[in-house]
Amino acid sequence: MALDERRTQAFFALMEAGGLLEMLMEEQLRREGGISYLQFFLLARLAQAPQGRMRMTDLADTVVHSRSGLTYQAGKLEDSGLLRREPSEEDERSVSAVITDEGRQVLEKVLPGHVEVVERGMFDALDDAQAAALADALGAVRDRLRGLTPSSSERRRSRGRG
Amino acid sequence: MALDERRTQAFFALMEAGGLLEMLMEEQLRREGGISYLQFFLLARLAQAPQGRMRMTDLADTVVHSRSGLTYQAGKLEDSGLLRREPSEEDERSVSAVITDEGRQVLEKVLPGHVEVVERGMFDALDDAQAAALADALGAVRDRLRGLTPSSSERRRSRGRG
DNA sequence: TATTGTTATACTCTATAACTATA
DNA sequence: TATAGTTATAGAGTATAACAATA
């Protein structure tokens, strides 16, 4: 049990900044696109994937915590017409989530405001050197944390089914 | 709409690192103390306040988003005996939340493991200089974000009551 | 047997609005 | 009139376990 003053500051600042930023983004995305931050994230992942398509399991591992949680969110997005699901051809157990044209339109509509929130909230406070240092340090932290947290399928294996 | 490569990296790393860290802490706190991260945060705030006591409104502004949300969490913590509420003497509208001895015990029980999670997850990846840079940059970001997000009482005034 | 995805279900949490009481 | 706190209520999200289908 150590954690000096600087590290304690860094930790609390990380948690609070992340939370506040998420709150601002949530508000902007809901207002301009009628979607949550999580839904935005899912759509953005799909949009940058080849053919706007990903297997449900792979998508679950990148964002949502349980598979049933992704089924729930995918259902909502499907109801809104922003995403569709279709059976995979190679593996008939699999389902692919595909972003629709309408989904891409919502993404485009929402993106400028989203970037603006991130710029104003996060980077107006930082110069280039600070931003670069932040990217390095947080990138290292994130990579380390990825190794410490189990994926959705690993968690499923170790407990029940989910 | 700009946001160069480094800033984009910093942003995604911030959001993912914050989320992963919260997931690890949540697991540890639930397992060792039967409390959530939010409840841990509330208890920790009280513990460091004079006489372990804060007004409900002040407590709400530091952590929880709506007042009714704090009432809910305070009720849970009161049921577990980790906190009690008592009427304020100066202002009879106010209620003070006070951490109990049992609450302090849970905090002590849980703290070493909590610090360990933060150390292993966050700082094993960073040297002193990086940790200091992180504290500076994130502190600046947090301060800026605080100015952009309304407090619980401000939000209440601008909308309904809540 | 293991994996993919869905579903049924129960639970936690959150927020809005209405309410009481005090300033 | 404004503020402090609670409550009723309804909605969103989450996770566990059980399920069907395919590998």
CSV table of C-alpha atoms (C1' of nucleotides) in Angstrom, one decimal:
chain,number,residue,atom,x,y,z
A,1,MET,CA,0.0,0.0,0.0
A,2,ALA,CA,1.9,3.0,-1.3
A,3,LEU,CA,0.7,5.3,-4.1
A,4,ASP,CA,2.4,8.7,-3.7
A,5,GLU,CA,0.7,12.0,-4.0
A,6,ARG,CA,1.2,12.5,-7.7
A,7,ARG,CA,-0.2,9.0,-8.6
A,8,THR,CA,-3.2,9.6,-6.4
A,9,GLN,CA,-3.9,12.8,-8.2
A,10,ALA,CA,-3.5,11.1,-11.5
A,11,PHE,CA,-5.9,8.4,-10.6
A,12,PHE,CA,-8.7,10.6,-9.3
A,13,ALA,CA,-8.3,12.9,-12.2
A,14,LEU,CA,-8.5,10.0,-14.6
A,15,MET,CA,-11.7,8.7,-13.1
A,16,GLU,CA,-13.4,12.1,-12.8
A,17,ALA,CA,-12.3,13.4,-16.2
A,18,GLY,CA,-13.6,10.2,-17.8
A,19,GLY,CA,-16.9,10.4,-16.1
A,20,LEU,CA,-17.5,14.1,-16.8
A,21,LEU,CA,-16.5,13.6,-20.4
A,22,GLU,CA,-18.9,10.7,-20.8
A,23,MET,CA,-21.7,12.8,-19.3
A,24,LEU,CA,-21.2,15.6,-21.8
A,25,MET,CA,-21.0,13.2,-24.7
A,26,GLU,CA,-24.0,11.3,-23.6
A,27,GLU,CA,-26.0,14.5,-23.5
A,28,GLN,CA,-24.8,15.7,-27.0
A,29,LEU,CA,-25.4,12.3,-28.6
A,30,ARG,CA,-28.8,11.9,-27.1
A,31,ARG,CA,-29.8,15.4,-28.2
A,32,GLU,CA,-28.4,15.3,-31.8
A,33,GLY,CA,-28.8,11.7,-32.7
A,34,GLY,CA,-31.1,10.0,-30.2
A,35,ILE,CA,-28.4,7.4,-29.3
A,36,SER,CA,-26.4,6.6,-26.2
A,37,TYR,CA,-22.6,6.8,-26.0
A,38,LEU,CA,-22.5,3.0,-26.0
A,39,GLN,CA,-24.7,2.8,-29.1
A,40,PHE,CA,-22.5,5.5,-30.8
A,41,PHE,CA,-19.5,3.4,-30.0
A,42,LEU,CA,-21.0,0.3,-31.5
A,43,LEU,CA,-22.0,2.1,-34.7
A,44,ALA,CA,-18.6,3.7,-34.9
A,45,ARG,CA,-16.9,0.3,-34.6
A,46,LEU,CA,-19.0,-1.2,-37.3
A,47,ALA,CA,-18.5,1.8,-39.6
A,48,GLN,CA,-14.8,1.4,-39.6
A,49,ALA,CA,-14.9,-2.4,-40.0
A,50,PRO,CA,-14.6,-4.0,-43.5
A,51,GLN,CA,-18.1,-3.7,-45.2
A,52,GLY,CA,-19.4,-2.3,-42.0
A,53,ARG,CA,-19.8,-5.8,-40.6
A,54,MET,CA,-18.7,-7.7,-37.5
A,55,ARG,CA,-19.5,-10.9,-35.8
A,56,MET,CA,-21.6,-10.4,-32.6
A,57,THR,CA,-19.0,-12.0,-30.4
A,58,ASP,CA,-16.2,-9.9,-31.8
A,59,LEU,CA,-18.3,-6.8,-31.3
A,60,ALA,CA,-19.2,-7.8,-27.8
A,61,ASP,CA,-15.5,-8.1,-26.8
A,62,THR,CA,-14.7,-4.6,-28.0
A,63,VAL,CA,-17.4,-2.8,-26.0
A,64,VAL,CA,-20.2,-4.4,-24.1
A,65,HIS,CA,-19.6,-6.6,-21.1
A,66,SER,CA,-21.9,-9.6,-21.6
A,67,ARG,CA,-23.3,-11.2,-24.7
A,68,SER,CA,-26.8,-10.7,-23.7
A,69,GLY,CA,-26.1,-7.0,-23.2
A,70,LEU,CA,-25.0,-6.8,-26.8
A,71,THR,CA,-28.1,-8.7,-28.0
A,72,TYR,CA,-30.1,-6.1,-26.1
A,73,GLN,CA,-28.3,-3.1,-27.6
A,74,ALA,CA,-28.3,-4.6,-31.1
A,75,GLY,CA,-32.1,-5.1,-30.8
A,76,LYS,CA,-32.6,-1.5,-30.0
A,77,LEU,CA,-30.4,-0.3,-32.9
A,78,GLU,CA,-32.2,-2.7,-35.2
A,79,ASP,CA,-35.5,-1.3,-34.1
A,80,SER,CA,-34.3,2.1,-35.0
A,81,GLY,CA,-33.0,0.9,-38.4
A,82,LEU,CA,-29.4,1.8,-37.7
A,83,LEU,CA,-28.2,-1.7,-37.9
A,84,ARG,CA,-29.3,-5.1,-39.2
A,85,ARG,CA,-28.3,-8.6,-38.3
A,86,GLU,CA,-27.8,-11.4,-40.8
A,87,PRO,CA,-26.6,-15.0,-40.5
A,88,SER,CA,-23.0,-15.6,-41.3
A,89,GLU,CA,-22.2,-17.7,-44.4
A,90,GLU,CA,-19.0,-19.4,-43.2
A,91,ASP,CA,-20.2,-20.4,-39.7
A,92,GLU,CA,-23.9,-20.9,-39.4
A,93,ARG,CA,-23.8,-20.4,-35.7
A,94,SER,CA,-22.6,-16.8,-36.2
A,95,VAL,CA,-24.6,-13.7,-36.7
A,96,SER,CA,-23.1,-10.6,-38.3
A,97,ALA,CA,-24.1,-7.1,-37.3
A,98,VAL,CA,-24.1,-4.7,-40.2
A,99,ILE,CA,-24.4,-0.9,-40.0
A,100,THR,CA,-27.2,0.4,-42.4
A,101,ASP,CA,-27.1,3.5,-44.6
A,102,GLU,CA,-29.3,5.1,-42.0
A,103,GLY,CA,-26.9,4.2,-39.3
A,104,ARG,CA,-24.0,5.9,-41.2
A,105,GLN,CA,-26.2,8.9,-41.7
A,106,VAL,CA,-26.8,9.2,-38.0
A,107,LEU,CA,-23.1,8.8,-37.4
A,108,GLU,CA,-22.3,11.6,-39.8
A,109,LYS,CA,-24.9,13.9,-38.3
A,110,VAL,CA,-23.6,13.4,-34.8
A,111,LEU,CA,-19.9,13.3,-35.4
A,112,PRO,CA,-19.1,17.1,-35.7
A,113,GLY,CA,-20.8,17.8,-32.4
A,114,HIS,CA,-19.1,14.8,-30.8
A,115,VAL,CA,-15.7,16.0,-31.9
A,116,GLU,CA,-16.5,19.5,-30.7
A,117,VAL,CA,-17.3,18.2,-27.2
A,118,VAL,CA,-14.0,16.3,-27.0
A,119,GLU,CA,-12.1,19.3,-28.3
A,120,ARG,CA,-13.7,21.8,-26.0
A,121,GLY,CA,-13.8,19.5,-23.0
A,122,MET,CA,-10.5,17.8,-23.2
A,123,PHE,CA,-8.0,19.5,-25.5
A,124,ASP,CA,-8.6,23.2,-25.1
A,125,ALA,CA,-6.9,22.6,-21.7
A,126,LEU,CA,-3.8,21.0,-23.3
A,127,ASP,CA,-1.0,22.0,-25.6
A,128,ASP,CA,0.5,19.6,-28.2
A,129,ALA,CA,3.2,18.3,-25.9
A,130,GLN,CA,0.7,17.5,-23.1
A,131,ALA,CA,-1.6,15.8,-25.5
A,132,ALA,CA,1.2,13.7,-26.8
A,133,ALA,CA,2.3,12.8,-23.3
A,134,LEU,CA,-1.3,11.9,-22.4
A,135,ALA,CA,-1.6,9.7,-25.4
A,136,ASP,CA,1.6,7.8,-24.5
A,137,ALA,CA,0.9,7.3,-20.9
A,138,LEU,CA,-2.8,6.4,-21.3
A,139,GLY,CA,-2.0,4.1,-24.2
A,140,ALA,CA,0.4,2.2,-21.9
A,141,VAL,CA,-2.2,2.0,-19.1
A,142,ARG,CA,-4.9,0.8,-21.5
A,143,ASP,CA,-2.7,-1.9,-23.0
A,144,ARG,CA,-1.8,-3.1,-19.5
A,145,LEU,CA,-5.5,-3.1,-18.4
A,146,ARG,CA,-6.5,-5.0,-21.5
A,147,GLY,CA,-4.3,-7.8,-20.4
A,148,LEU,CA,-5.8,-7.9,-16.9
A,149,THR,CA,-9.5,-8.0,-17.9
A,150,PRO,CA,-11.0,-11.1,-19.4
A,151,SER,CA,-12.9,-11.0,-22.7
A,152,SER,CA,-16.6,-11.7,-22.8
A,153,SER,CA,-16.0,-15.3,-24.0
A,154,GLU,CA,-13.4,-16.0,-21.3
A,155,ARG,CA,-15.7,-14.8,-18.6
A,156,ARG,CA,-18.5,-16.9,-20.0
A,157,ARG,CA,-16.2,-20.0,-19.8
A,158,SER,CA,-15.1,-19.4,-16.3
A,159,ARG,CA,-18.6,-19.0,-14.7
A,160,GLY,CA,-21.9,-20.0,-16.1
A,161,ARG,CA,-23.0,-19.3,-19.6
A,162,GLY,CA,-24.3,-15.7,-20.0
B,1,MET,CA,-13.8,19.2,-36.9
B,2,ALA,CA,-10.1,18.5,-36.6
B,3,LEU,CA,-8.6,16.3,-33.8
B,4,ASP,CA,-5.3,15.0,-35.0
B,5,GLU,CA,-4.1,11.5,-34.6
B,6,ARG,CA,-2.4,11.9,-31.2
B,7,ARG,CA,-5.4,13.5,-29.7
B,8,THR,CA,-7.7,10.9,-31.1
B,9,GLN,CA,-5.5,8.2,-29.5
B,10,ALA,CA,-5.4,10.1,-26.2
B,11,PHE,CA,-9.2,10.3,-26.2
B,12,PHE,CA,-9.9,6.7,-26.9
B,13,ALA,CA,-7.2,5.6,-24.4
B,14,LEU,CA,-8.8,7.8,-21.7
B,15,MET,CA,-12.2,6.3,-22.2
B,16,GLU,CA,-11.1,2.7,-22.4
B,17,ALA,CA,-8.6,2.9,-19.5
B,18,GLY,CA,-11.2,4.6,-17.3
B,19,GLY,CA,-13.8,2.0,-18.1
B,20,LEU,CA,-11.4,-1.0,-17.7
B,21,LEU,CA,-10.1,0.3,-14.4
B,22,GLU,CA,-13.6,0.8,-13.1
B,23,MET,CA,-14.5,-2.7,-14.0
B,24,LEU,CA,-11.5,-4.1,-12.1
B,25,MET,CA,-12.2,-1.9,-9.0
B,26,GLU,CA,-15.9,-2.8,-9.1
B,27,GLU,CA,-15.0,-6.5,-9.0
B,28,GLN,CA,-12.5,-6.1,-6.1
B,29,LEU,CA,-14.8,-3.9,-4.0
B,30,ARG,CA,-17.8,-6.1,-4.5
B,31,ARG,CA,-15.8,-9.2,-3.6
B,32,GLU,CA,-13.9,-7.9,-0.5
B,33,GLY,CA,-16.4,-5.4,0.9
B,34,GLY,CA,-19.8,-6.0,-0.7
B,35,ILE,CA,-20.0,-2.4,-2.0
B,36,SER,CA,-20.0,-0.8,-5.4
B,37,TYR,CA,-17.4,1.7,-6.7
B,38,LEU,CA,-19.9,4.5,-6.2
B,39,GLN,CA,-20.6,3.5,-2.6
B,40,PHE,CA,-16.9,3.2,-2.0
B,41,PHE,CA,-16.5,6.7,-3.3
B,42,LEU,CA,-19.3,8.1,-1.1
B,43,LEU,CA,-17.8,6.4,2.0
B,44,ALA,CA,-14.3,7.7,1.2
B,45,ARG,CA,-15.6,11.2,0.8
B,46,LEU,CA,-17.3,11.1,4.1
B,47,ALA,CA,-14.4,9.5,5.8
B,48,GLN,CA,-12.1,12.4,4.9
B,49,ALA,CA,-14.6,15.1,5.7
B,50,PRO,CA,-14.5,16.8,9.2
B,51,GLN,CA,-16.3,14.4,11.7
B,52,GLY,CA,-17.0,12.1,8.8
B,53,ARG,CA,-20.0,14.2,8.0
B,54,MET,CA,-21.4,16.1,5.0
B,55,ARG,CA,-24.7,17.6,3.9
B,56,MET,CA,-26.6,15.5,1.4
B,57,THR,CA,-26.6,18.2,-1.3
B,58,ASP,CA,-22.8,18.7,-1.0
B,59,LEU,CA,-22.3,15.0,-1.2
B,60,ALA,CA,-24.6,14.7,-4.2
B,61,ASP,CA,-22.5,17.4,-6.1
B,62,THR,CA,-19.3,15.5,-5.6
B,63,VAL,CA,-20.4,12.2,-7.0
B,64,VAL,CA,-23.9,11.2,-7.8
B,65,HIS,CA,-25.9,12.9,-10.6
B,66,SER,CA,-29.3,13.5,-9.2
B,67,ARG,CA,-30.4,14.0,-5.6
B,68,SER,CA,-32.8,11.2,-5.7
B,69,GLY,CA,-29.9,9.0,-6.8
B,70,LEU,CA,-28.1,9.9,-3.7
B,71,THR,CA,-31.1,9.3,-1.5
B,72,TYR,CA,-31.3,5.8,-3.0
B,73,GLN,CA,-27.6,5.1,-2.4
B,74,ALA,CA,-27.6,6.5,1.1
B,75,GLY,CA,-30.6,4.3,1.9
B,76,LYS,CA,-28.7,1.2,0.8
B,77,LEU,CA,-25.7,2.2,2.8
B,78,GLU,CA,-27.9,3.0,5.8
B,79,ASP,CA,-29.5,-0.5,5.5
B,80,SER,CA,-26.0,-2.0,5.6
B,81,GLY,CA,-25.1,0.1,8.7
B,82,LEU,CA,-22.2,1.8,6.9
B,83,LEU,CA,-23.7,5.3,7.2
B,84,ARG,CA,-26.4,7.1,9.1
B,85,ARG,CA,-28.4,10.2,8.4
B,86,GLU,CA,-29.3,12.8,11.0
B,87,PRO,CA,-31.0,16.2,10.8
B,88,SER,CA,-28.7,19.2,10.7
B,89,GLU,CA,-28.8,21.6,13.7
B,90,GLU,CA,-28.1,24.9,11.9
B,91,ASP,CA,-30.5,24.4,9.0
B,92,GLU,CA,-33.5,22.2,9.7
B,93,ARG,CA,-34.1,21.5,6.1
B,94,SER,CA,-30.7,19.8,5.8
B,95,VAL,CA,-29.8,16.3,6.5
B,96,SER,CA,-26.2,15.2,7.3
B,97,ALA,CA,-24.8,11.9,6.2
B,98,VAL,CA,-22.3,10.5,8.7
B,99,ILE,CA,-20.1,7.5,8.2
B,100,THR,CA,-20.4,4.9,11.0
B,101,ASP,CA,-17.6,3.0,12.7
B,102,GLU,CA,-18.7,0.0,10.7
B,103,GLY,CA,-18.4,2.1,7.5
B,104,ARG,CA,-14.8,3.0,8.4
B,105,GLN,CA,-14.1,-0.7,9.0
B,106,VAL,CA,-15.3,-1.7,5.6
B,107,LEU,CA,-13.2,1.1,4.1
B,108,GLU,CA,-10.1,-0.1,5.9
B,109,LYS,CA,-10.8,-3.7,4.9
B,110,VAL,CA,-11.2,-2.8,1.3
B,111,LEU,CA,-8.5,-0.1,0.8
B,112,PRO,CA,-5.3,-2.3,0.5
B,113,GLY,CA,-6.9,-4.3,-2.3
B,114,HIS,CA,-8.2,-1.2,-4.0
B,115,VAL,CA,-4.8,0.5,-4.0
B,116,GLU,CA,-3.3,-2.7,-5.3
B,117,VAL,CA,-5.7,-2.8,-8.2
B,118,VAL,CA,-4.8,0.8,-9.1
B,119,GLU,CA,-1.1,0.2,-8.8
B,120,ARG,CA,-1.1,-3.0,-10.8
B,121,GLY,CA,-3.6,-1.8,-13.4
B,122,MET,CA,-2.4,1.7,-13.9
B,123,PHE,CA,1.0,2.5,-12.5
B,124,ASP,CA,3.0,-0.6,-13.2
B,125,ALA,CA,2.9,0.6,-16.8
B,126,LEU,CA,4.3,4.1,-15.9
B,127,ASP,CA,7.5,5.6,-14.6
B,128,ASP,CA,7.6,8.6,-12.3
B,129,ALA,CA,7.9,11.1,-15.1
B,130,GLN,CA,5.0,9.7,-17.0
B,131,ALA,CA,2.8,9.5,-13.8
B,132,ALA,CA,3.6,13.2,-13.1
B,133,ALA,CA,2.8,14.2,-16.7
B,134,LEU,CA,-0.4,12.2,-16.5
B,135,ALA,CA,-1.4,14.0,-13.2
B,136,ASP,CA,-0.8,17.4,-14.7
B,137,ALA,CA,-2.6,16.8,-18.0
B,138,LEU,CA,-5.6,15.0,-16.5
B,139,GLY,CA,-5.8,17.5,-13.7
B,140,ALA,CA,-6.1,20.3,-16.3
B,141,VAL,CA,-8.7,18.4,-18.3
B,142,ARG,CA,-10.7,17.6,-15.2
B,143,ASP,CA,-10.7,21.3,-14.0
B,144,ARG,CA,-11.9,22.4,-17.4
B,145,LEU,CA,-14.7,19.8,-17.5
B,146,ARG,CA,-15.9,20.8,-14.1
B,147,GLY,CA,-16.5,24.2,-15.4
B,148,LEU,CA,-18.6,22.8,-18.3
B,149,THR,CA,-20.8,20.5,-16.3
B,150,PRO,CA,-23.6,21.8,-14.1
B,151,SER,CA,-23.9,20.8,-10.5
B,152,SER,CA,-26.8,18.8,-9.2
B,153,SER,CA,-28.6,21.9,-7.9
B,154,GLU,CA,-28.0,23.9,-11.1
B,155,ARG,CA,-29.5,21.1,-13.1
B,156,ARG,CA,-32.5,21.0,-10.8
B,157,ARG,CA,-33.1,24.7,-11.2
B,158,SER,CA,-32.9,24.6,-15.0
B,159,ARG,CA,-35.3,21.7,-15.6
B,160,GLY,CA,-37.9,20.3,-13.2
B,161,ARG,CA,-37.2,19.4,-9.6
B,162,GLY,CA,-35.6,15.9,-9.3
C,1,DT,C1',-18.5,-31.4,-26.1
C,2,DA,C1',-17.7,-26.6,-27.1
C,3,DT,C1',-19.3,-22.3,-29.2
C,4,DT,C1',-22.7,-18.8,-31.0
C,5,DG,C1',-26.5,-16.1,-30.1
C,6,DT,C1',-31.1,-15.4,-27.9
C,7,DT,C1',-34.4,-15.3,-24.3
C,8,DA,C1',-36.6,-15.3,-19.7
C,9,DT,C1',-36.0,-13.2,-15.6
C,10,DA,C1',-34.7,-10.6,-11.8
C,11,DC,C1',-32.2,-6.9,-10.2
C,12,DT,C1',-29.7,-2.4,-9.9
C,13,DC,C1',-29.6,2.1,-10.9
C,14,DT,C1',-31.3,6.5,-12.7
C,15,DA,C1',-34.2,10.4,-13.5
C,16,DT,C1',-38.4,13.1,-13.5
C,17,DA,C1',-42.0,15.1,-11.2
C,18,DA,C1',-44.7,15.6,-7.2
C,19,DC,C1',-44.6,16.2,-2.4
C,20,DT,C1',-43.3,18.0,2.5
C,21,DA,C1',-40.9,21.1,5.4
C,22,DT,C1',-38.0,24.9,6.4
C,23,DA,C1',-35.6,29.6,5.0
D,1,DT,C1',-40.5,32.0,-3.4
D,2,DA,C1',-36.4,29.3,-3.1
D,3,DT,C1',-34.0,25.4,-1.1
D,4,DA,C1',-33.3,20.5,1.1
D,5,DG,C1',-34.6,16.1,1.0
D,6,DT,C1',-37.8,12.1,0.0
D,7,DT,C1',-40.9,9.3,-2.5
D,8,DA,C1',-43.5,7.3,-6.3
D,9,DT,C1',-42.9,5.6,-10.6
D,10,DA,C1',-41.3,4.3,-14.7
D,11,DG,C1',-37.6,3.2,-17.9
D,12,DA,C1',-33.0,1.8,-19.2
D,13,DG,C1',-29.5,-1.3,-18.7
D,14,DT,C1',-27.2,-5.5,-16.9
D,15,DA,C1',-26.1,-10.2,-15.8
D,16,DT,C1',-27.1,-15.0,-14.9
D,17,DA,C1',-28.8,-19.2,-16.3
D,18,DA,C1',-31.3,-22.0,-19.5
D,19,DC,C1',-32.1,-22.7,-24.3
D,20,DA,C1',-31.6,-24.1,-29.4
D,21,DA,C1',-28.6,-24.7,-33.2
D,22,DT,C1',-24.3,-25.6,-35.2
D,23,DA,C1',-19.1,-27.0,-35.1
